[in-house]
JSON list of C-alpha atoms in Angstrom, two decimals:
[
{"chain": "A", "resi": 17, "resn": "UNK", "atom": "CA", "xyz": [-26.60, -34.97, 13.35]},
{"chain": "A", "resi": 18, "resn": "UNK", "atom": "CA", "xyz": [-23.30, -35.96, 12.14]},
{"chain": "A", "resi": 19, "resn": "UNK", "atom": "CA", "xyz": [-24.36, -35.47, 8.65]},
{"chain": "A", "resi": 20, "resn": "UNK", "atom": "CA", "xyz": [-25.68, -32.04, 8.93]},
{"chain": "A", "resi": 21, "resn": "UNK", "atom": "CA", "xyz": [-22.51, -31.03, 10.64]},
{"chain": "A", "resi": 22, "resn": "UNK", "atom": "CA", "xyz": [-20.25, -31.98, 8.01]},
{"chain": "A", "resi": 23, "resn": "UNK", "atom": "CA", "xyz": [-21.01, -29.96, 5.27]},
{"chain": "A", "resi": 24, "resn": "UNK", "atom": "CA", "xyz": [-21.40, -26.74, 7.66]},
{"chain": "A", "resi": 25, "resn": "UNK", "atom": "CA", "xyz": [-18.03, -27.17, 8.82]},
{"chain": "A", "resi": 26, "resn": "UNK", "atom": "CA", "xyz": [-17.01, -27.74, 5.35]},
{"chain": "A", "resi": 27, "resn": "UNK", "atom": "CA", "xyz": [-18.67, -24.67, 3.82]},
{"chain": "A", "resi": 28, "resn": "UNK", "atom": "CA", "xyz": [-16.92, -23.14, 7.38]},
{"chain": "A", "resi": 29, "resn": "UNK", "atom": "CA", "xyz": [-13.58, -24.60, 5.71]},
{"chain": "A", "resi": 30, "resn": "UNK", "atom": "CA", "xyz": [-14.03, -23.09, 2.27]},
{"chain": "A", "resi": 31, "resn": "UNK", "atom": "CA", "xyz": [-14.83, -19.86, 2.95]},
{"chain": "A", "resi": 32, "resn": "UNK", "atom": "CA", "xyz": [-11.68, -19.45, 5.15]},
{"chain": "A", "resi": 33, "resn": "UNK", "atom": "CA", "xyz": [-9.79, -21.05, 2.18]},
{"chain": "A", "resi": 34, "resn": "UNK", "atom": "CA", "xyz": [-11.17, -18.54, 0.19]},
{"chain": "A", "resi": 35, "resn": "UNK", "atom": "CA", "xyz": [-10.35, -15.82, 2.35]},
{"chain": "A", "resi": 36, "resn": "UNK", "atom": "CA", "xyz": [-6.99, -16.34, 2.56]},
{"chain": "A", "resi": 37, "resn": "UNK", "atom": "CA", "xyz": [-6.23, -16.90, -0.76]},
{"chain": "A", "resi": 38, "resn": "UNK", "atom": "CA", "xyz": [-8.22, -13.62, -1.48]},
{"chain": "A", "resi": 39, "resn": "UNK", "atom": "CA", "xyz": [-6.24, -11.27, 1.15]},
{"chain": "A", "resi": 40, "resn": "UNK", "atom": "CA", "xyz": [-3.28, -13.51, -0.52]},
{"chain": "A", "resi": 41, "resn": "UNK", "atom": "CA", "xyz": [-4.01, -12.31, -4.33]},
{"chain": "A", "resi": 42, "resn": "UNK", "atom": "CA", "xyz": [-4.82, -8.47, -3.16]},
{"chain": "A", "resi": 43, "resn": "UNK", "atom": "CA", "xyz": [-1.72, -8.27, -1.03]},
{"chain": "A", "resi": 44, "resn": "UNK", "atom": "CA", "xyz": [0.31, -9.14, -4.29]},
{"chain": "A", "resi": 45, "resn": "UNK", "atom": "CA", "xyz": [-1.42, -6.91, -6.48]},
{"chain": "A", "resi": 46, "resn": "UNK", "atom": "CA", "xyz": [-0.36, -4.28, -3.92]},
{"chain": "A", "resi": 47, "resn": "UNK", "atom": "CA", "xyz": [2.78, -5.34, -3.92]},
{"chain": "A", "resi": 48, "resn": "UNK", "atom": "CA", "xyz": [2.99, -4.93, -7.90]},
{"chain": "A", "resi": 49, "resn": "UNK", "atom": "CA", "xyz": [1.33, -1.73, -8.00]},
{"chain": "A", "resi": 50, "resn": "UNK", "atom": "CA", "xyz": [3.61, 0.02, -5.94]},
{"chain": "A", "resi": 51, "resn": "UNK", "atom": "CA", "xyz": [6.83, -1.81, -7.34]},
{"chain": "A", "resi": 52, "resn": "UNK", "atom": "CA", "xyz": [5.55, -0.70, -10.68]},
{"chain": "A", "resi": 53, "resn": "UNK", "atom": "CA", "xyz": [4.94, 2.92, -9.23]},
{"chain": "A", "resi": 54, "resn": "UNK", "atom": "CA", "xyz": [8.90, 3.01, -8.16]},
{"chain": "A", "resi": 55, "resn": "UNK", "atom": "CA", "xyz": [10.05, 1.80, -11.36]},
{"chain": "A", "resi": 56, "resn": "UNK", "atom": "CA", "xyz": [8.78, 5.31, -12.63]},
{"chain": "A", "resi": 57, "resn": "UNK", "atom": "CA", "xyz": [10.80, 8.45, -12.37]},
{"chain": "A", "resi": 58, "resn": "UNK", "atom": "CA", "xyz": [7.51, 11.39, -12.23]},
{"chain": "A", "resi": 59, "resn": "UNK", "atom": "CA", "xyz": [4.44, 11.40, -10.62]},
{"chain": "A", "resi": 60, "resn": "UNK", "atom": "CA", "xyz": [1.40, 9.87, -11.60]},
{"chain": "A", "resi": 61, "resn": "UNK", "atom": "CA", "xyz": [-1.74, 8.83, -11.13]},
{"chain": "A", "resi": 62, "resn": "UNK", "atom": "CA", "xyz": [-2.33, 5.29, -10.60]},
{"chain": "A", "resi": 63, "resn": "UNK", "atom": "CA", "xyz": [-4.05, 4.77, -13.97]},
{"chain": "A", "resi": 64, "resn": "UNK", "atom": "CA", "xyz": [-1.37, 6.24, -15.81]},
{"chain": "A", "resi": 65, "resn": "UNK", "atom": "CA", "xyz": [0.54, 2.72, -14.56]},
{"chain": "A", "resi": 66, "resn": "UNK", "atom": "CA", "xyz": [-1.50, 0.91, -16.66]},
{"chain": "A", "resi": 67, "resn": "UNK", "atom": "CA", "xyz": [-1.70, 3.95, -20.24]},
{"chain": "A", "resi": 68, "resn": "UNK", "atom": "CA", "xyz": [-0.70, 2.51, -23.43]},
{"chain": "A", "resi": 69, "resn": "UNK", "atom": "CA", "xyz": [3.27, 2.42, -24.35]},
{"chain": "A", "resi": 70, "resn": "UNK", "atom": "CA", "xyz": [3.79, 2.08, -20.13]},
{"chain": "A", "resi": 71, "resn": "UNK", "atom": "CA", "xyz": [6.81, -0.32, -19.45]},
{"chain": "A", "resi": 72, "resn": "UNK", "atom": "CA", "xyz": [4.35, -0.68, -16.65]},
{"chain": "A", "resi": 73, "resn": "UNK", "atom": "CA", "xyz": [1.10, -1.70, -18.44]},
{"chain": "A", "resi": 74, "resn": "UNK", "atom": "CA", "xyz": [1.62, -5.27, -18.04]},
{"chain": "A", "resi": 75, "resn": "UNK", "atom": "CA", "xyz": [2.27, -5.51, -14.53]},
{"chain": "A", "resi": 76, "resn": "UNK", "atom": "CA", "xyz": [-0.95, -3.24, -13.77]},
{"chain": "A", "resi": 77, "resn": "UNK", "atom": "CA", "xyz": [-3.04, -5.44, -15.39]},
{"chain": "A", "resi": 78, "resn": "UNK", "atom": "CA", "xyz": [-2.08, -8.18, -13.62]},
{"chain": "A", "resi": 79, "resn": "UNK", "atom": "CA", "xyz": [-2.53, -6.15, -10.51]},
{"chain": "A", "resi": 80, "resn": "UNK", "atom": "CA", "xyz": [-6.09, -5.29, -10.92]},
{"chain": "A", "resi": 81, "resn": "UNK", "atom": "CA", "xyz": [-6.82, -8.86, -12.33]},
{"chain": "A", "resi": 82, "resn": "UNK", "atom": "CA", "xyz": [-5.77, -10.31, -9.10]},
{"chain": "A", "resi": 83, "resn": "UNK", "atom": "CA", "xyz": [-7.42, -7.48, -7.12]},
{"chain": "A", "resi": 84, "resn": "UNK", "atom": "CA", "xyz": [-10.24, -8.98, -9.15]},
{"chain": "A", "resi": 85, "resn": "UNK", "atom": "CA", "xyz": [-10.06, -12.37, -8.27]},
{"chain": "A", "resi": 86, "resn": "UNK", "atom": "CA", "xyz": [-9.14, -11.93, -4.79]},
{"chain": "A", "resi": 87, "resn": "UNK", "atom": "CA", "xyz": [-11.62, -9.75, -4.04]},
{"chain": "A", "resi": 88, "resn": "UNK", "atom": "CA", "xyz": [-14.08, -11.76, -5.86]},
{"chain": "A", "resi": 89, "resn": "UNK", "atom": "CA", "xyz": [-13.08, -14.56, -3.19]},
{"chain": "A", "resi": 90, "resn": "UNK", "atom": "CA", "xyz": [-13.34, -12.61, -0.09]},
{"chain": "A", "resi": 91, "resn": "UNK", "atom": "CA", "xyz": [-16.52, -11.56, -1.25]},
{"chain": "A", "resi": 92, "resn": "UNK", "atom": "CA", "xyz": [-17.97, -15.10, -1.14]},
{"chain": "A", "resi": 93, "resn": "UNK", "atom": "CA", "xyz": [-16.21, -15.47, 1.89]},
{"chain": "A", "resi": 94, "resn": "UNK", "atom": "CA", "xyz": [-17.81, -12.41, 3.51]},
{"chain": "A", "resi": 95, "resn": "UNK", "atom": "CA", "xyz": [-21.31, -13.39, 2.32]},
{"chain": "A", "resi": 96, "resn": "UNK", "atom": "CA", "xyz": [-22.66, -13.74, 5.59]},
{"chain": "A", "resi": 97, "resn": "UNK", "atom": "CA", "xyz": [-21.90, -9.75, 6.71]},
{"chain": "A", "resi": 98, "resn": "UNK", "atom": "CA", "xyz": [-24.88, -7.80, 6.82]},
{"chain": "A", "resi": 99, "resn": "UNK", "atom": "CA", "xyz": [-25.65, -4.01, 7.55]},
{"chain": "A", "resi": 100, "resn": "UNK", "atom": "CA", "xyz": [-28.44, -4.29, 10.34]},
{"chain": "A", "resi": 101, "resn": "UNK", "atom": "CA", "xyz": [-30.12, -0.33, 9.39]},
{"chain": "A", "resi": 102, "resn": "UNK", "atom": "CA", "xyz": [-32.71, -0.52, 6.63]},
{"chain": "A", "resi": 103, "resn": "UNK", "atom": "CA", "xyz": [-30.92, 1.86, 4.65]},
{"chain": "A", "resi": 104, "resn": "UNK", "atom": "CA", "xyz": [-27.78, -0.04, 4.24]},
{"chain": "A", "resi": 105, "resn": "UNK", "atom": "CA", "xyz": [-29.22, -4.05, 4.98]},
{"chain": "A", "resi": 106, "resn": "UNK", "atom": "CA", "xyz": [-30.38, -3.52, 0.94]},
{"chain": "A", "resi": 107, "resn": "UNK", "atom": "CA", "xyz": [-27.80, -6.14, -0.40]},
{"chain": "A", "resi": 108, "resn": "UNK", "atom": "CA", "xyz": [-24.53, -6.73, 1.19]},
{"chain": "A", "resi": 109, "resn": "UNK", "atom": "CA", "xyz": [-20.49, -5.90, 1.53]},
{"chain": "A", "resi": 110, "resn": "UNK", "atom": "CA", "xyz": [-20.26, -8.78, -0.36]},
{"chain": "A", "resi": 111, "resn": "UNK", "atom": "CA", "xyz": [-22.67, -7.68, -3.70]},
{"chain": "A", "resi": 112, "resn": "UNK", "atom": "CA", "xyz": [-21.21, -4.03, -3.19]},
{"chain": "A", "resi": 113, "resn": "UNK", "atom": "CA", "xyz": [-17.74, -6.03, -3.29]},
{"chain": "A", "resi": 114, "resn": "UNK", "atom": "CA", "xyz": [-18.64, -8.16, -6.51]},
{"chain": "A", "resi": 115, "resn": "UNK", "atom": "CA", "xyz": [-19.99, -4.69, -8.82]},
{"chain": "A", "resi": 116, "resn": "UNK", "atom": "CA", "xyz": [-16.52, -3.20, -7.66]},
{"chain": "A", "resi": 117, "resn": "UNK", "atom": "CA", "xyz": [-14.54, -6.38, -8.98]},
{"chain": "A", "resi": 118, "resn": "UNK", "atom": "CA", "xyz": [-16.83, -6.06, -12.34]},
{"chain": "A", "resi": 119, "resn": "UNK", "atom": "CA", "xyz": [-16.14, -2.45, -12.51]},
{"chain": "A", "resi": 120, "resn": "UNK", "atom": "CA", "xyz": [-12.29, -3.26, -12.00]},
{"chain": "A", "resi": 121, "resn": "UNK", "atom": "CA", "xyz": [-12.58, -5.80, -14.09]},
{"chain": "A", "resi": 122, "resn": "UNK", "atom": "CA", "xyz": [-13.24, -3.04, -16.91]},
{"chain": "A", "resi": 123, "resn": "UNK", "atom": "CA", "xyz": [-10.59, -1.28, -16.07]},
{"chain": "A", "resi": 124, "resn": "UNK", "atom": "CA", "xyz": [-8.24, -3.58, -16.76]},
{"chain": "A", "resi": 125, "resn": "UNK", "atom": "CA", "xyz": [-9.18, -4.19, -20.03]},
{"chain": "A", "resi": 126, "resn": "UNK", "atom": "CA", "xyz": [-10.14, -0.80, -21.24]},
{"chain": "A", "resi": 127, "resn": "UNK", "atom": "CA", "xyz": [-6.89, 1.07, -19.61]},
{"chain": "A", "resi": 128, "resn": "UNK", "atom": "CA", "xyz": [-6.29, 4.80, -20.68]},
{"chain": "A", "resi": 129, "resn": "UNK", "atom": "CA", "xyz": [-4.38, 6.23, -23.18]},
{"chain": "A", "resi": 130, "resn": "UNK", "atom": "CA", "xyz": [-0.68, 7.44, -23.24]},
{"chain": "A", "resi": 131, "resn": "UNK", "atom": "CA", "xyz": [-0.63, 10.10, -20.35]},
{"chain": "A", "resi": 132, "resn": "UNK", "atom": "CA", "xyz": [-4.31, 9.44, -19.03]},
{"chain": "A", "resi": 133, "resn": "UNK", "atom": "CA", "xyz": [-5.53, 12.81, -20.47]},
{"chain": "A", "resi": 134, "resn": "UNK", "atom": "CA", "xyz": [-9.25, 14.05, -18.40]},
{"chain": "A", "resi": 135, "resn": "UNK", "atom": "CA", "xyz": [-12.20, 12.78, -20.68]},
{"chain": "A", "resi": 136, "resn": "UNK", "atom": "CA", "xyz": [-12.92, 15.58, -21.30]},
{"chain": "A", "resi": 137, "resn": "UNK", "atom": "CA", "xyz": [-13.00, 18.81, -23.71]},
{"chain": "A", "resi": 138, "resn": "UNK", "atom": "CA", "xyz": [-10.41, 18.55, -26.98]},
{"chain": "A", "resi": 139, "resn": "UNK", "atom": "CA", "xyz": [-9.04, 15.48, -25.31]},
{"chain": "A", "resi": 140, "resn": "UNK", "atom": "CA", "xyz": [-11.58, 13.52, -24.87]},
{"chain": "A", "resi": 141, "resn": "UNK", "atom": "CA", "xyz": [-11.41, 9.99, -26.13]},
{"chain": "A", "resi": 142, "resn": "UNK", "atom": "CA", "xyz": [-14.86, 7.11, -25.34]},
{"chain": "A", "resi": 143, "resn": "UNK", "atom": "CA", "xyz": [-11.68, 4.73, -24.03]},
{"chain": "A", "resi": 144, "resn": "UNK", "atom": "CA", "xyz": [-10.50, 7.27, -21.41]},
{"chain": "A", "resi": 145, "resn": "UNK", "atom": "CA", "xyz": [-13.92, 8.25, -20.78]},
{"chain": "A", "resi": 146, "resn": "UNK", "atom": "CA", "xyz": [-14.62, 4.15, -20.26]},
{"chain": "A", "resi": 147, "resn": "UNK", "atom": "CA", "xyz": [-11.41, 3.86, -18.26]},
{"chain": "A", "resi": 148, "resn": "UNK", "atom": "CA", "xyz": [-11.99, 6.56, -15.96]},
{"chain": "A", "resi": 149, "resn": "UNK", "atom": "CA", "xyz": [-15.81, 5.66, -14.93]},
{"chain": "A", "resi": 150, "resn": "UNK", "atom": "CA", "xyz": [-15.13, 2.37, -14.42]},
{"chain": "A", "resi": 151, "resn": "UNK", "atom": "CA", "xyz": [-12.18, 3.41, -12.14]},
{"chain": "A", "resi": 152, "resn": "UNK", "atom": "CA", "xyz": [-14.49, 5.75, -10.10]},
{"chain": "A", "resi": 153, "resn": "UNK", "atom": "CA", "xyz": [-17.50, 3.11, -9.72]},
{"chain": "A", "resi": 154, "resn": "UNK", "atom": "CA", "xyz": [-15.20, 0.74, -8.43]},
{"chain": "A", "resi": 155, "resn": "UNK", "atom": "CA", "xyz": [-14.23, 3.01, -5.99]},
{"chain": "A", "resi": 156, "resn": "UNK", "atom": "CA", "xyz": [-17.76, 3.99, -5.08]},
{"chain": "A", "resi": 157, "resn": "UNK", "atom": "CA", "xyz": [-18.38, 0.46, -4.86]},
{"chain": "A", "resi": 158, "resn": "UNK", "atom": "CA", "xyz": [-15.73, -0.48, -2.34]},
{"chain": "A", "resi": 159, "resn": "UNK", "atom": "CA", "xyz": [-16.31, 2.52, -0.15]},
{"chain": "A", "resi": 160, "resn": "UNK", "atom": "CA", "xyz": [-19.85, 1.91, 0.04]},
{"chain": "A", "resi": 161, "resn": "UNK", "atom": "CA", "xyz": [-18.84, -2.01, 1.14]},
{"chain": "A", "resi": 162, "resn": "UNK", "atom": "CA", "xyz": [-16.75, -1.20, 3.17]},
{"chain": "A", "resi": 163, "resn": "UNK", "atom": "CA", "xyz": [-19.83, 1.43, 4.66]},
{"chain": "A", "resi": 164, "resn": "UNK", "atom": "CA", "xyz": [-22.16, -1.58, 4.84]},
{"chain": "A", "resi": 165, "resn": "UNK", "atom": "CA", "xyz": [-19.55, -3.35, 6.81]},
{"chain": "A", "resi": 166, "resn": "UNK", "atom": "CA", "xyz": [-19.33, -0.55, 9.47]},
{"chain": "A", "resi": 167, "resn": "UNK", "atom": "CA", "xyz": [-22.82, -1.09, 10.85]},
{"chain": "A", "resi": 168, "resn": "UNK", "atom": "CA", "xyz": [-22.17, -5.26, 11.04]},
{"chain": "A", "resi": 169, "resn": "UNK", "atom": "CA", "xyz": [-22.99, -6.26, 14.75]},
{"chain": "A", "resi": 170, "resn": "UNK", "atom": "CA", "xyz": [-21.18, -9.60, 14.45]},
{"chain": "A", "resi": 171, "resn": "UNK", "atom": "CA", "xyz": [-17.94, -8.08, 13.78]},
{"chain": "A", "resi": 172, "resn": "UNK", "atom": "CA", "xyz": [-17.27, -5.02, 16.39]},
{"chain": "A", "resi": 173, "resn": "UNK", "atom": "CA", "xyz": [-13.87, -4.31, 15.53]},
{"chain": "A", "resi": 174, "resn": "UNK", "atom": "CA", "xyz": [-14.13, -4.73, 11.85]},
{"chain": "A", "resi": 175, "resn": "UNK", "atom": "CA", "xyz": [-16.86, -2.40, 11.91]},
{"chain": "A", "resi": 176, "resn": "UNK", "atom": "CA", "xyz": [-15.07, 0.20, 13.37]},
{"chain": "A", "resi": 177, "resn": "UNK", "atom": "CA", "xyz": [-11.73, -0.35, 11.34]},
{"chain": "A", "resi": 178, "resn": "UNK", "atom": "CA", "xyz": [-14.58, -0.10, 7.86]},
{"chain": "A", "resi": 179, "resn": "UNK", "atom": "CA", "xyz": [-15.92, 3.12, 9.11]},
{"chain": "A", "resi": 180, "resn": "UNK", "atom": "CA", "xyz": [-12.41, 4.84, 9.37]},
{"chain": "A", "resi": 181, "resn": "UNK", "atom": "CA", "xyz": [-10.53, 3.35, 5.86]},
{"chain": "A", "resi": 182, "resn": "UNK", "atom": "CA", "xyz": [-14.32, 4.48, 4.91]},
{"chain": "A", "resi": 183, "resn": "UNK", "atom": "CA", "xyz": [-13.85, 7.86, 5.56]},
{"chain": "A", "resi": 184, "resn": "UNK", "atom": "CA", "xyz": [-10.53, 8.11, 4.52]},
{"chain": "A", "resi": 185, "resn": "UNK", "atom": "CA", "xyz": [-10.58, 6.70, 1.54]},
{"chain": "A", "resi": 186, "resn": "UNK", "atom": "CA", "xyz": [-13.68, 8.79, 0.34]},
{"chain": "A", "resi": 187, "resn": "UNK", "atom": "CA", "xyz": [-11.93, 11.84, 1.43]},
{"chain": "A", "resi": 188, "resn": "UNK", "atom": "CA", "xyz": [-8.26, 11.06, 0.01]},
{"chain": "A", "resi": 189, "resn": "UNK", "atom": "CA", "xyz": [-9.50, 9.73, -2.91]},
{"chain": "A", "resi": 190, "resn": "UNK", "atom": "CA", "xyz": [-12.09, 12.27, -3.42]},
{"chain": "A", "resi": 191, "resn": "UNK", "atom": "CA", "xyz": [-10.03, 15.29, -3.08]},
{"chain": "A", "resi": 192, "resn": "UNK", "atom": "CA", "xyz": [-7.06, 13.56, -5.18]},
{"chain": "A", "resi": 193, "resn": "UNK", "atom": "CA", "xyz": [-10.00, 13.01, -7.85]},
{"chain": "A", "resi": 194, "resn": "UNK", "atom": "CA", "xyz": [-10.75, 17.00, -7.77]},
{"chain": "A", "resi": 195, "resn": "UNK", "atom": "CA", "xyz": [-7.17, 18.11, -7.88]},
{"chain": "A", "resi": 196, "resn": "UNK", "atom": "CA", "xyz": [-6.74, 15.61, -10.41]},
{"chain": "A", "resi": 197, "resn": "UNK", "atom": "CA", "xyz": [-10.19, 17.52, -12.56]},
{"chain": "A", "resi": 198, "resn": "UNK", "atom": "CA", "xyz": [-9.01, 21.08, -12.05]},
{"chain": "A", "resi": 199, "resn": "UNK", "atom": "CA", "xyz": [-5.47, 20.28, -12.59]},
{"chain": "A", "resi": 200, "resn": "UNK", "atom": "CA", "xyz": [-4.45, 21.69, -9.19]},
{"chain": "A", "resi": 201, "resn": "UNK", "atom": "CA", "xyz": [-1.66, 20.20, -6.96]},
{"chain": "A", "resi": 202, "resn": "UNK", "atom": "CA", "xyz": [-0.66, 17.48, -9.42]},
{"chain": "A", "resi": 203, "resn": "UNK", "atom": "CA", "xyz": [1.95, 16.24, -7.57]},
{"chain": "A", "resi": 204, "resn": "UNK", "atom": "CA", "xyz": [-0.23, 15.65, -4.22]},
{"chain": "A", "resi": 205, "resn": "UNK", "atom": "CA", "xyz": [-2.94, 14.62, -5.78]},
{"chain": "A", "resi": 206, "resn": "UNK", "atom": "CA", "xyz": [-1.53, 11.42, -7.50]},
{"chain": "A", "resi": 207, "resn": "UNK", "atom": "CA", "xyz": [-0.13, 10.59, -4.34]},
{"chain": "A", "resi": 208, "resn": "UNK", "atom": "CA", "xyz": [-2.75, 10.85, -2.46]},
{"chain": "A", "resi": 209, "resn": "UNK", "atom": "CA", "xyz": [-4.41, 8.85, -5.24]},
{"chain": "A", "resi": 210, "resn": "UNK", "atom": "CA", "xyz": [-2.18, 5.85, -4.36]},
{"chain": "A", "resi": 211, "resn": "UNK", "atom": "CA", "xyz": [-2.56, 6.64, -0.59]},
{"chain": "A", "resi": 212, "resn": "UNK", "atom": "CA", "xyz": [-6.33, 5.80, -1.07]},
{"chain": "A", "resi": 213, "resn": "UNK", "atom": "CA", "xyz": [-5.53, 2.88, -3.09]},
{"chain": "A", "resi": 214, "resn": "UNK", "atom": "CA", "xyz": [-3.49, 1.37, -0.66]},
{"chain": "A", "resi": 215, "resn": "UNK", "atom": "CA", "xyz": [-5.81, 2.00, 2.36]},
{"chain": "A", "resi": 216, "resn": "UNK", "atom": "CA", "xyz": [-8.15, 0.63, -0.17]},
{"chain": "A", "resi": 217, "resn": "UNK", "atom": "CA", "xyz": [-6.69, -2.45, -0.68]},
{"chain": "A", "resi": 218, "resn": "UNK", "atom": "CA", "xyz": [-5.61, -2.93, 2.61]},
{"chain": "A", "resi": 219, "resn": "UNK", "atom": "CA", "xyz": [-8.95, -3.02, 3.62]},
{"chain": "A", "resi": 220, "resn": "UNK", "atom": "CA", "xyz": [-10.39, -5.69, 1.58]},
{"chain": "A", "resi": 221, "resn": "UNK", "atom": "CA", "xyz": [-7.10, -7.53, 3.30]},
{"chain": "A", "resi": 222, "resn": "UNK", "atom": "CA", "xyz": [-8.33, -7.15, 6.66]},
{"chain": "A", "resi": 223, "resn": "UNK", "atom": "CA", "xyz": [-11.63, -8.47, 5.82]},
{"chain": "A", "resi": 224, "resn": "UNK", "atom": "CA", "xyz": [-10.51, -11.39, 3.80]},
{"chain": "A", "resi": 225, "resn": "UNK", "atom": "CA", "xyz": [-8.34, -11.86, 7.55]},
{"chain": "A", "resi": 226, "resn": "UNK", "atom": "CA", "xyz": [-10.95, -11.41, 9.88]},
{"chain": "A", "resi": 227, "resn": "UNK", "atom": "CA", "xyz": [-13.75, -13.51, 7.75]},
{"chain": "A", "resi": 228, "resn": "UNK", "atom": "CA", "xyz": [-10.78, -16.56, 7.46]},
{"chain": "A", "resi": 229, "resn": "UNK", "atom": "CA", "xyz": [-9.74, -16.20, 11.56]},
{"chain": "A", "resi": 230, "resn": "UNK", "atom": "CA", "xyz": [-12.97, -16.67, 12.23]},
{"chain": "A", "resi": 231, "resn": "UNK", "atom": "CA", "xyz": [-13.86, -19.66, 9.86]},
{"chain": "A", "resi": 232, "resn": "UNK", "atom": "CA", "xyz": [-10.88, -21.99, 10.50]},
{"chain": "A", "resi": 233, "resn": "UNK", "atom": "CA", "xyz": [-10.81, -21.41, 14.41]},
{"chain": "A", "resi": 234, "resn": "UNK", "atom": "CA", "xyz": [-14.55, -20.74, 15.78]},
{"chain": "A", "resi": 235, "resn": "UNK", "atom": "CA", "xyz": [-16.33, -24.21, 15.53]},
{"chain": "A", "resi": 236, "resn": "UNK", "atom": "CA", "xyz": [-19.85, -24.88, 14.48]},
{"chain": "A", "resi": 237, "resn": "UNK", "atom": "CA", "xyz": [-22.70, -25.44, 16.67]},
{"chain": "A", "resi": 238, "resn": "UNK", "atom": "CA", "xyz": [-24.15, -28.89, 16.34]}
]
């Protein structure tokens, strides 16, 4: 019995481990995306923190490399959180979670050029066009996680915390994204932009939390 026990508790122990240090490395990159933000003087969208010639470039690829590799961790962490309706119980948070690192993993790599033009029409360029999708799956991705995690019925109160940063980050983001396409509202559209991104982040945060609270302090049954 004894050794059966042992490695569930330890697997218990590493994904808590994991969890932490994933909330840990997303709650930096949070921290560096919006000190990078305030080191600018003009609005802009959160890409444009990363464009070519930014004194900010740097720093934002750190940021999404740790957003990355933190929320790669959680992921593993969260493993065990399943959707119960058919629709949804396809996969899990934690897959949804993984394509969303990938597709921020892009990102950072591929970043947009000086001033983050649309890709689009006379300025459109295959590495903004790259940028940009990548950006926008990774997005889809975590909303759509963080939509699985909603209908989880072992975790009540994280569901209903998933289904509002859910909704709002589909909507803030969403309606940034369109102001950003028709060139309407500038201003209020990049910061709702890093509203959503925050919420966003935030999120994956209080998952990595919950999943680690409830790995280092609820034993194992025997």
């Amino acid at each position: 019995m004894t050794a059966i026990a042992r490695p569930r508790v330890s697997t218990r122990a590493a994904e808590g481990v994991a969890a932490v240090g994933g909330s840990v490395a997303v709650g930096i990159a949070l921290i560096l995306i919006w000190g990078s933000r305030l080191m600018v003087p003009r609005e802009l969208y959160v890409s444009e923190l990363g464009a070519e010639g930014e004194p900010t470039a740097a720093a934002f690829e750190i940021s999404l490399l740790l957003i990355v590799a933190g929320g790669s961790a959680v992921a593993w962490a969260a493993r065990r959180v399943r959707a119960w309706p058919r629709v949804l119980s396809w996969g899990s948070p934690s897959i949804s979670l993984w394509v969303g690192c990938g597709f921020f993993l892009i990102a950072s790599q591929v970043t947009c050029t000086s001033g983050c033009p649309l890709p689009y029409g006379p300025s459109f360029t295959w590495q903004d066009f790259t940028h940009t999708l990548a950006a926008v799956l990774a997005f889809a991705a975590a909303c759509w996680a963080m939509i699985q995690t909603s209908f989880a019925r072992e975790h009540r109160v994280l569901a209903r915390m998933s289904i509002v940063t859910a909704i709002a980050v589909a909507v803030i983001a969403g309606t940034g994204g369109l102001f950003s396409l028709f060139r309407f509202q500038v201003v209020l559209g990049s910061r709702l932009e890093f509203v959503a991104t925050t919420i966003a982040i935030a999120w994956l945060m209080m998952l990595g939390t919950v999943i680690a609270v409830r790995a280092l302090r609820r034993p194992l049954p025997a």
